[in-house]
Amino acid sequence: MCAIRSGLSSGKRTGRPRSAAADRAILAATRSALAEVGWSRLTLGDVAARAGVAKTTLYRRWPGKNELVVDAVAALFEEQLELPDRGSLEADIRGVVLRFAELLDRPETRTALMAVIAEATHDDALRLRIRAAIVDRQKHLVVLGRKRAQQRGEIPPDDPADPADPENPSDPSDPDAPAGGAAAPWRDNLIFDVVAGAVVHRVMVSSEPVDEEWARRLAGLLVVGLGGLHTARNLF
Amino acid sequence: MCAIRSGLSSGKRTGRPRSAAADRAILAATRSALAEVGWSRLTLGDVAARAGVAKTTLYRRWPGKNELVVDAVAALFEEQLELPDRGSLEADIRGVVLRFAELLDRPETRTALMAVIAEATHDDALRLRIRAAIVDRQKHLVVLGRKRAQQRGEIPPDDPADPADPENPSDPSDPDAPAGGAAAPWRDNLIFDVVAGAVVHRVMVSSEPVDEEWARRLAGLLVVGLGGLHTARNLF
DNA sequence: GCAGTTACGCTACGGGTCGTAGCGAAAGAC
DNA sequence: GTCTTTCGCTACGACCCGTAGCGTAACTGC
């Protein structure tokens, strides 16, 4: 996260420091306005007025609407990064599903997430910002859950003999690789896309609630399917 | 789809008819502009100029940017509704995955789909429009694939004794019910959310391609998982 | 203290887009 | 030919954008 850096390089800076309270007020005002008027009708002038700051202050910290909204939403993802160990892979998946759904339950998250993703289609810098602030944190939960399941013996440990994905060779810049140092990161990424994608689609497109019942069904589907991917990995 | 109705009530109307060519030009211009400049920088004046029509003509047919974009994108979904029978559930899933990914391969679809979904958060009419023009057509493919799999015997037929979803009782207005007249529509809906959500998430968030390899993995996960949902349906 | 530096609130501005209104001309229905 | 509706065009007020300039406030280092 973090706005425009005012100081040039190193830490020590002179002069009047930026108000951290203003930062919080601006981000909160952004979320509030987002929930009320939506993305397209959101104006920076309105945000500044809600936050009780001048419009120019806003532009001194964020280049534009997109970046501000990303930071405003990213703050919601900062709070609860860890996930308690619920004792089984199935329960952990249910936990992460409900955790993610809880975030999407806030109207400002719903509106903002889709909007910034749409904007990121034409803005590489914005995509990186989203990845660092939001996506990587969610993906970390998947890696964590997989490692726990391996420790429990629910799924086999990483097999060094398991050949790397031929279509995703171990390229240093390969986004399939950096996460957990696993031998087969494509499984983590597949699960990540399935879990996060299904929850988002359920909430945003199908407009149906993600409740305990649905989470149980999705987790059941995945646990059984994951077992199949390991036991009969060359079946398909 | 369909813009603003000019005539008052019944079919027959007198006077100069609306130019169908203008409609096509406007929608094509919208897609073109969307792919180039993105959602937030898209202006209706620009679209009108690209289409070679007056800006007022545009406002006579669509209430605003959102509705225009929905119709422009929906036209892409109209073309290929059916899916060839590929002989197995796994192959059918792969087919629908690649089919959906093909649509998302167009930059205008990527940009527009997320943007209109974000806007739909605050606009019920827009949500209905999206549902009718886009979502229902995609969901139909899932129902079709499930019926084929049942005919092949890959998954058991609908069990009349299968109790309806307690959290989704057979309410006439229940969106879990209307699709295929199945005894357990929640399975169709779950698969729909998982498949469509995973593809969208893979393309939009992970920014990775949906290729044959990935489709095979997702299909494998689902086929195994679906079998588990049927054989051990009360396990979770 | 004092000077130096940076952030802040405020005002004002040109530029762009929105969505609408009014007009005369064009195109089809009767 | 007459009637009805659409079309292209121009013009308009309203709004928002993003920036510049100013005087003031807050904090640092001497």
XYZ file of N, CA, C and O in Angstrom, chain A residues 101 104-105 110-111 114 197-211 214, chain B residues 116-132 135-136 139 167-168 173-178 189-190 192-194 196-197:
228
model
N -15.583 -14.839 2.296
C -16.956 -14.386 2.103
C -17.306 -13.264 3.074
O -18.070 -12.358 2.745
N -16.190 -10.148 1.554
C -17.057 -9.754 0.440
C -18.452 -9.372 0.928
O -19.276 -8.921 0.130
N -18.698 -9.592 2.190
C -20.008 -9.230 2.719
C -20.144 -7.713 2.839
O -21.255 -7.187 2.804
N -17.291 -5.457 -2.121
C -17.908 -5.979 -3.345
C -17.708 -5.027 -4.501
O -17.255 -5.402 -5.579
N -18.091 -3.790 -4.282
C -18.023 -2.820 -5.369
C -16.595 -2.576 -5.817
O -16.288 -2.600 -7.013
N -14.251 -5.631 -7.742
C -14.488 -5.845 -9.165
C -14.042 -4.645 -9.983
O -13.476 -4.783 -11.070
N -12.233 -17.824 -6.718
C -13.118 -17.571 -7.846
C -14.541 -17.994 -7.569
O -15.493 -17.268 -7.881
N -14.705 -19.147 -6.966
C -16.056 -19.635 -6.699
C -16.773 -18.722 -5.703
O -17.956 -18.414 -5.882
N -16.066 -18.302 -4.684
C -16.702 -17.438 -3.694
C -17.110 -16.114 -4.338
O -18.246 -15.647 -4.171
N -16.200 -15.526 -5.086
C -16.512 -14.245 -5.730
C -17.685 -14.417 -6.691
O -18.606 -13.596 -6.718
N -17.647 -15.479 -7.455
C -18.714 -15.680 -8.433
C -20.055 -15.908 -7.751
O -21.090 -15.400 -8.204
N -20.029 -16.679 -6.694
C -21.259 -16.924 -5.944
C -21.850 -15.608 -5.425
O -23.039 -15.359 -5.555
N -21.006 -14.783 -4.853
C -21.497 -13.547 -4.245
C -21.846 -12.510 -5.303
O -22.918 -11.894 -5.257
N -20.965 -12.323 -6.261
C -21.121 -11.208 -7.186
C -22.054 -11.517 -8.340
O -22.852 -10.671 -8.740
N -21.931 -12.702 -8.895
C -22.691 -13.007 -10.111
C -23.992 -13.722 -9.775
O -25.070 -13.307 -10.218
N -23.884 -14.790 -9.000
C -25.099 -15.520 -8.654
C -25.920 -14.785 -7.600
O -27.094 -15.080 -7.412
N -25.301 -13.854 -6.918
C -25.989 -13.074 -5.886
C -26.616 -13.964 -4.822
O -27.729 -13.727 -4.365
N -25.877 -14.991 -4.461
C -26.350 -15.893 -3.411
C -25.385 -15.835 -2.235
O -24.191 -15.598 -2.419
N -25.897 -16.070 -1.039
C -25.017 -15.965 0.126
C -24.066 -17.153 0.247
O -24.394 -18.267 -0.139
N -22.882 -16.868 0.749
C -21.934 -17.937 1.070
C -22.119 -18.265 2.539
O -21.600 -17.581 3.418
N -22.888 -19.319 2.790
C -23.154 -19.700 4.178
C -22.436 -21.007 4.505
O -21.703 -21.556 3.689
N -23.115 -23.924 2.039
C -22.426 -23.840 0.754
C -20.932 -24.094 0.934
O -20.303 -24.780 0.128
N -19.072 -4.057 -15.281
C -20.526 -4.055 -15.148
C -20.964 -4.833 -13.913
O -21.958 -4.484 -13.270
N -20.227 -5.862 -13.553
C -20.568 -6.586 -12.333
C -20.389 -5.674 -11.125
O -21.196 -5.686 -10.193
N -19.335 -4.876 -11.157
C -19.119 -3.937 -10.060
C -20.264 -2.931 -9.984
O -20.774 -2.629 -8.903
N -20.668 -2.448 -11.124
C -21.761 -1.474 -11.127
C -23.068 -2.116 -10.688
O -23.925 -1.466 -10.074
N -23.241 -3.381 -11.005
C -24.494 -4.067 -10.675
C -24.703 -4.148 -9.170
O -25.821 -4.375 -8.709
N -23.625 -3.968 -8.417
C -23.751 -3.984 -6.967
C -24.733 -2.922 -6.487
O -25.412 -3.106 -5.475
N -24.813 -1.827 -7.221
C -25.677 -0.729 -6.803
C -26.839 -0.508 -7.756
O -27.442 0.563 -7.747
N -27.112 -1.470 -8.603
C -28.130 -1.244 -9.625
C -28.831 -2.566 -9.901
O -28.343 -3.411 -10.640
N -30.006 -2.733 -9.301
C -30.728 -3.993 -9.443
C -31.137 -4.253 -10.886
O -31.071 -5.391 -11.367
N -31.565 -3.207 -11.573
C -31.973 -3.394 -12.964
C -30.800 -3.889 -13.809
O -30.960 -4.761 -14.668
N -29.663 -3.339 -13.526
C -28.475 -3.765 -14.263
C -28.142 -5.225 -13.970
O -27.759 -5.980 -14.864
N -28.340 -5.625 -12.733
C -28.056 -7.008 -12.367
C -28.983 -7.958 -13.123
O -28.549 -8.991 -13.637
N -30.243 -7.610 -13.215
C -31.174 -8.450 -13.966
C -30.774 -8.513 -15.442
O -30.868 -9.562 -16.079
N -30.357 -7.391 -15.947
C -29.936 -7.331 -17.342
C -28.756 -8.265 -17.583
O -28.717 -9.004 -18.562
N -27.798 -8.224 -16.688
C -26.631 -9.087 -16.818
C -27.034 -10.551 -16.715
O -26.594 -11.403 -17.481
N -27.918 -10.819 -15.775
C -28.331 -12.200 -15.568
C -28.985 -12.764 -16.825
O -28.659 -13.867 -17.274
N -29.888 -11.995 -17.398
C -30.604 -12.499 -18.569
C -29.699 -12.598 -19.788
O -29.799 -13.550 -20.567
N -25.412 -14.403 -17.790
C -25.242 -15.463 -16.807
C -26.077 -16.690 -17.157
O -25.576 -17.819 -17.152
N -27.340 -16.468 -17.459
C -28.211 -17.609 -17.694
C -27.740 -18.455 -18.867
O -27.920 -19.670 -18.886
N -24.954 -20.596 -17.601
C -25.439 -21.629 -16.689
C -26.113 -22.765 -17.452
O -26.067 -23.922 -17.039
N -31.679 -25.300 2.921
C -31.453 -23.858 2.926
C -31.904 -23.218 1.624
O -31.887 -22.008 1.486
N -32.252 -24.036 0.670
C -32.781 -23.512 -0.577
C -34.083 -24.240 -0.903
O -34.158 -24.997 -1.860
N -39.484 -18.307 -6.441
C -38.539 -17.245 -6.782
C -37.108 -17.637 -6.457
O -36.204 -16.820 -6.537
N -36.915 -18.876 -6.093
C -35.587 -19.311 -5.711
C -34.703 -19.458 -6.959
O -35.017 -20.253 -7.843
N -33.637 -18.709 -7.024
C -32.774 -18.818 -8.201
C -32.035 -20.146 -8.273
O -31.439 -20.433 -9.295
N -32.087 -20.936 -7.222
C -31.465 -22.245 -7.299
C -32.360 -23.247 -8.022
O -31.950 -24.367 -8.290
N -33.560 -22.863 -8.302
C -34.499 -23.845 -8.825
C -34.771 -23.768 -10.331
O -34.879 -24.802 -10.960
N -34.852 -22.600 -10.921
C -35.544 -22.491 -12.204
C -34.857 -23.196 -13.358
O -35.516 -23.563 -14.315
N -25.607 -25.309 -9.584
C -25.167 -23.966 -9.229
C -23.762 -23.966 -8.645
O -22.976 -23.052 -8.912
N -23.468 -24.984 -7.856
C -22.119 -25.063 -7.295
C -21.091 -25.216 -8.405
O -20.076 -24.507 -8.441
N -21.420 -24.445 -11.461
C -21.373 -23.199 -12.252
C -20.474 -22.161 -11.592
O -19.609 -21.559 -12.246
N -20.670 -21.963 -10.300
C -19.844 -20.979 -9.613
C -18.375 -21.384 -9.622
O -17.491 -20.534 -9.784
N -18.130 -22.660 -9.469
C -16.738 -23.105 -9.420
C -16.076 -22.949 -10.787
O -14.982 -22.383 -10.901
N -17.059 -21.199 -13.649
C -16.986 -19.822 -14.137
C -16.088 -18.979 -13.236
O -15.268 -18.189 -13.720
N -16.244 -19.146 -11.930
C -15.435 -18.364 -11.008
C -13.962 -18.662 -11.147
O -13.138 -17.742 -11.160
